[in-house]
């Protein structure tokens, strides 16, 4: 099954930020009826704290089109940001790493830069 992976930025791994991201994704799961599964993040450099999680967001994703598109779709951006209750929550979600998981590979995605810069 295809899914999107959401990994909080390593700059955001305080317990408070990780809990906020978890709560945002729980609201998204409720609103859009998505199955979102948290998993521990494993790093080679340093041990990750037990509260640092990545999330599998199970939903239909666009087939790989081969044009090198590096951004989330407008629908995905709206879905993620629509459950945020403050600008701080939006910034947390914008700085997460997203990736499409296809059967054969993982393709990194992000928010469009002009939207990321506009909020600053």
Coordinates of C-alpha atoms in Angstrom, one line a residue:
X1 CA 0.0 0.0 0.0
X2 CA 1.2 3.5 -0.8
X3 CA 1.5 6.1 2.0
X4 CA 3.1 9.4 2.9
X5 CA 5.7 9.5 5.6
X6 CA 5.9 12.5 7.9
X7 CA 9.2 12.9 9.9
X8 CA 9.5 15.8 12.3
X9 CA 12.7 17.9 11.7
X10 CA 15.5 17.0 14.0
X11 CA 15.5 20.7 15.1
X12 CA 12.0 20.1 16.5
X13 CA 12.6 17.0 18.7
X14 CA 11.7 18.5 22.0
X15 CA 9.0 16.5 23.8
X16 CA 6.6 19.5 23.5
X17 CA 7.0 19.8 19.8
X18 CA 6.7 16.1 19.2
X19 CA 3.5 16.0 21.2
X20 CA 2.1 18.9 19.2
X21 CA 2.9 17.2 15.9
X22 CA 1.3 14.0 17.2
X23 CA -1.9 15.9 18.2
X24 CA -2.1 17.7 14.8
X25 CA -1.9 14.4 13.0
X26 CA -4.5 12.9 15.3
X27 CA -6.9 15.8 14.4
X28 CA -6.1 15.2 10.7
X29 CA -6.8 11.5 11.1
X30 CA -10.2 12.3 12.7
X31 CA -11.2 14.9 10.2
X32 CA -10.2 13.0 7.0
X33 CA -10.7 9.5 8.3
X34 CA -7.1 8.5 7.6
X35 CA -5.1 5.7 9.2
X36 CA -2.0 7.3 10.7
X37 CA 0.6 5.0 12.3
X38 CA 3.4 6.4 14.5
X39 CA 6.7 4.6 14.5
X40 CA 10.0 5.2 16.4
X41 CA 12.6 7.1 14.5
X42 CA 15.9 5.2 14.4
X43 CA 19.1 7.3 13.8
X44 CA 22.6 6.1 13.4
X45 CA 24.4 9.2 14.8
X46 CA 22.8 9.5 18.2
X47 CA 20.0 7.5 20.0
X48 CA 16.6 9.1 19.4
X49 CA 14.4 9.9 22.4
X50 CA 11.5 7.6 22.9
X51 CA 8.9 10.3 22.1
X52 CA 10.5 11.1 18.6
X53 CA 8.2 9.4 16.1
X54 CA 7.7 9.3 12.3
X55 CA 4.2 8.8 11.0
X56 CA 2.8 6.7 8.1
X57 CA -0.2 8.5 6.6
X58 CA -2.1 5.9 4.6
X59 CA -4.0 7.5 1.8
X60 CA -4.1 7.3 -2.0
X61 CA -1.1 9.2 -3.4
X62 CA -0.5 10.4 -6.9
X63 CA 1.3 7.9 -9.1
X64 CA 4.9 8.8 -9.8
X65 CA 4.9 11.0 -12.9
X66 CA 8.6 11.1 -13.6
X67 CA 8.9 14.9 -13.9
X68 CA 10.8 15.3 -10.6
X69 CA 8.1 17.2 -8.8
X70 CA 9.4 17.7 -5.3
X71 CA 6.4 19.2 -3.7
X72 CA 3.3 18.0 -1.9
X73 CA 0.1 18.4 -3.9
X74 CA -2.1 21.4 -3.1
X75 CA -4.7 19.1 -1.7
X76 CA -2.1 17.5 0.7
X77 CA -0.8 20.9 1.8
X78 CA -4.4 22.0 2.5
X79 CA -5.2 18.8 4.4
X80 CA -2.2 19.1 6.7
X81 CA -2.6 22.8 7.4
X82 CA -6.4 22.8 7.8
X83 CA -6.1 21.1 11.2
X84 CA -3.5 23.4 12.6
X85 CA -4.8 25.8 15.2
X86 CA -2.0 28.4 15.2
X87 CA 0.8 29.7 13.1
X88 CA 3.2 27.9 15.4
X89 CA 1.5 24.6 14.5
X90 CA 1.6 25.4 10.8
X91 CA 5.4 26.1 11.0
X92 CA 6.0 22.8 12.8
X93 CA 4.2 20.9 10.0
X94 CA 5.9 22.9 7.2
X95 CA 9.3 21.9 8.6
X96 CA 8.6 18.2 8.8
X97 CA 10.1 16.0 6.1
X98 CA 7.5 14.3 3.9
X99 CA 8.0 11.4 1.5
X100 CA 5.8 9.3 -0.8
X101 CA 6.4 5.6 -0.2
X102 CA 6.0 3.7 -3.4
X103 CA 6.5 -0.1 -3.7
X104 CA 10.0 0.3 -5.1
X105 CA 11.3 3.5 -3.5
X106 CA 10.8 6.6 -1.3
X107 CA 10.4 10.1 -2.9
X108 CA 11.0 13.2 -0.7
X109 CA 8.4 16.0 -0.9
X110 CA 8.0 19.4 0.8
X111 CA 5.8 22.4 1.0
X112 CA 6.2 24.9 -1.8
X113 CA 8.9 27.5 -0.8
X114 CA 6.8 30.6 -1.6
X115 CA 4.2 29.5 1.0
X116 CA 6.9 28.6 3.5
X117 CA 8.5 32.1 3.1
X118 CA 5.2 34.0 3.1
X119 CA 4.5 33.1 6.7
X120 CA 7.8 34.5 8.0

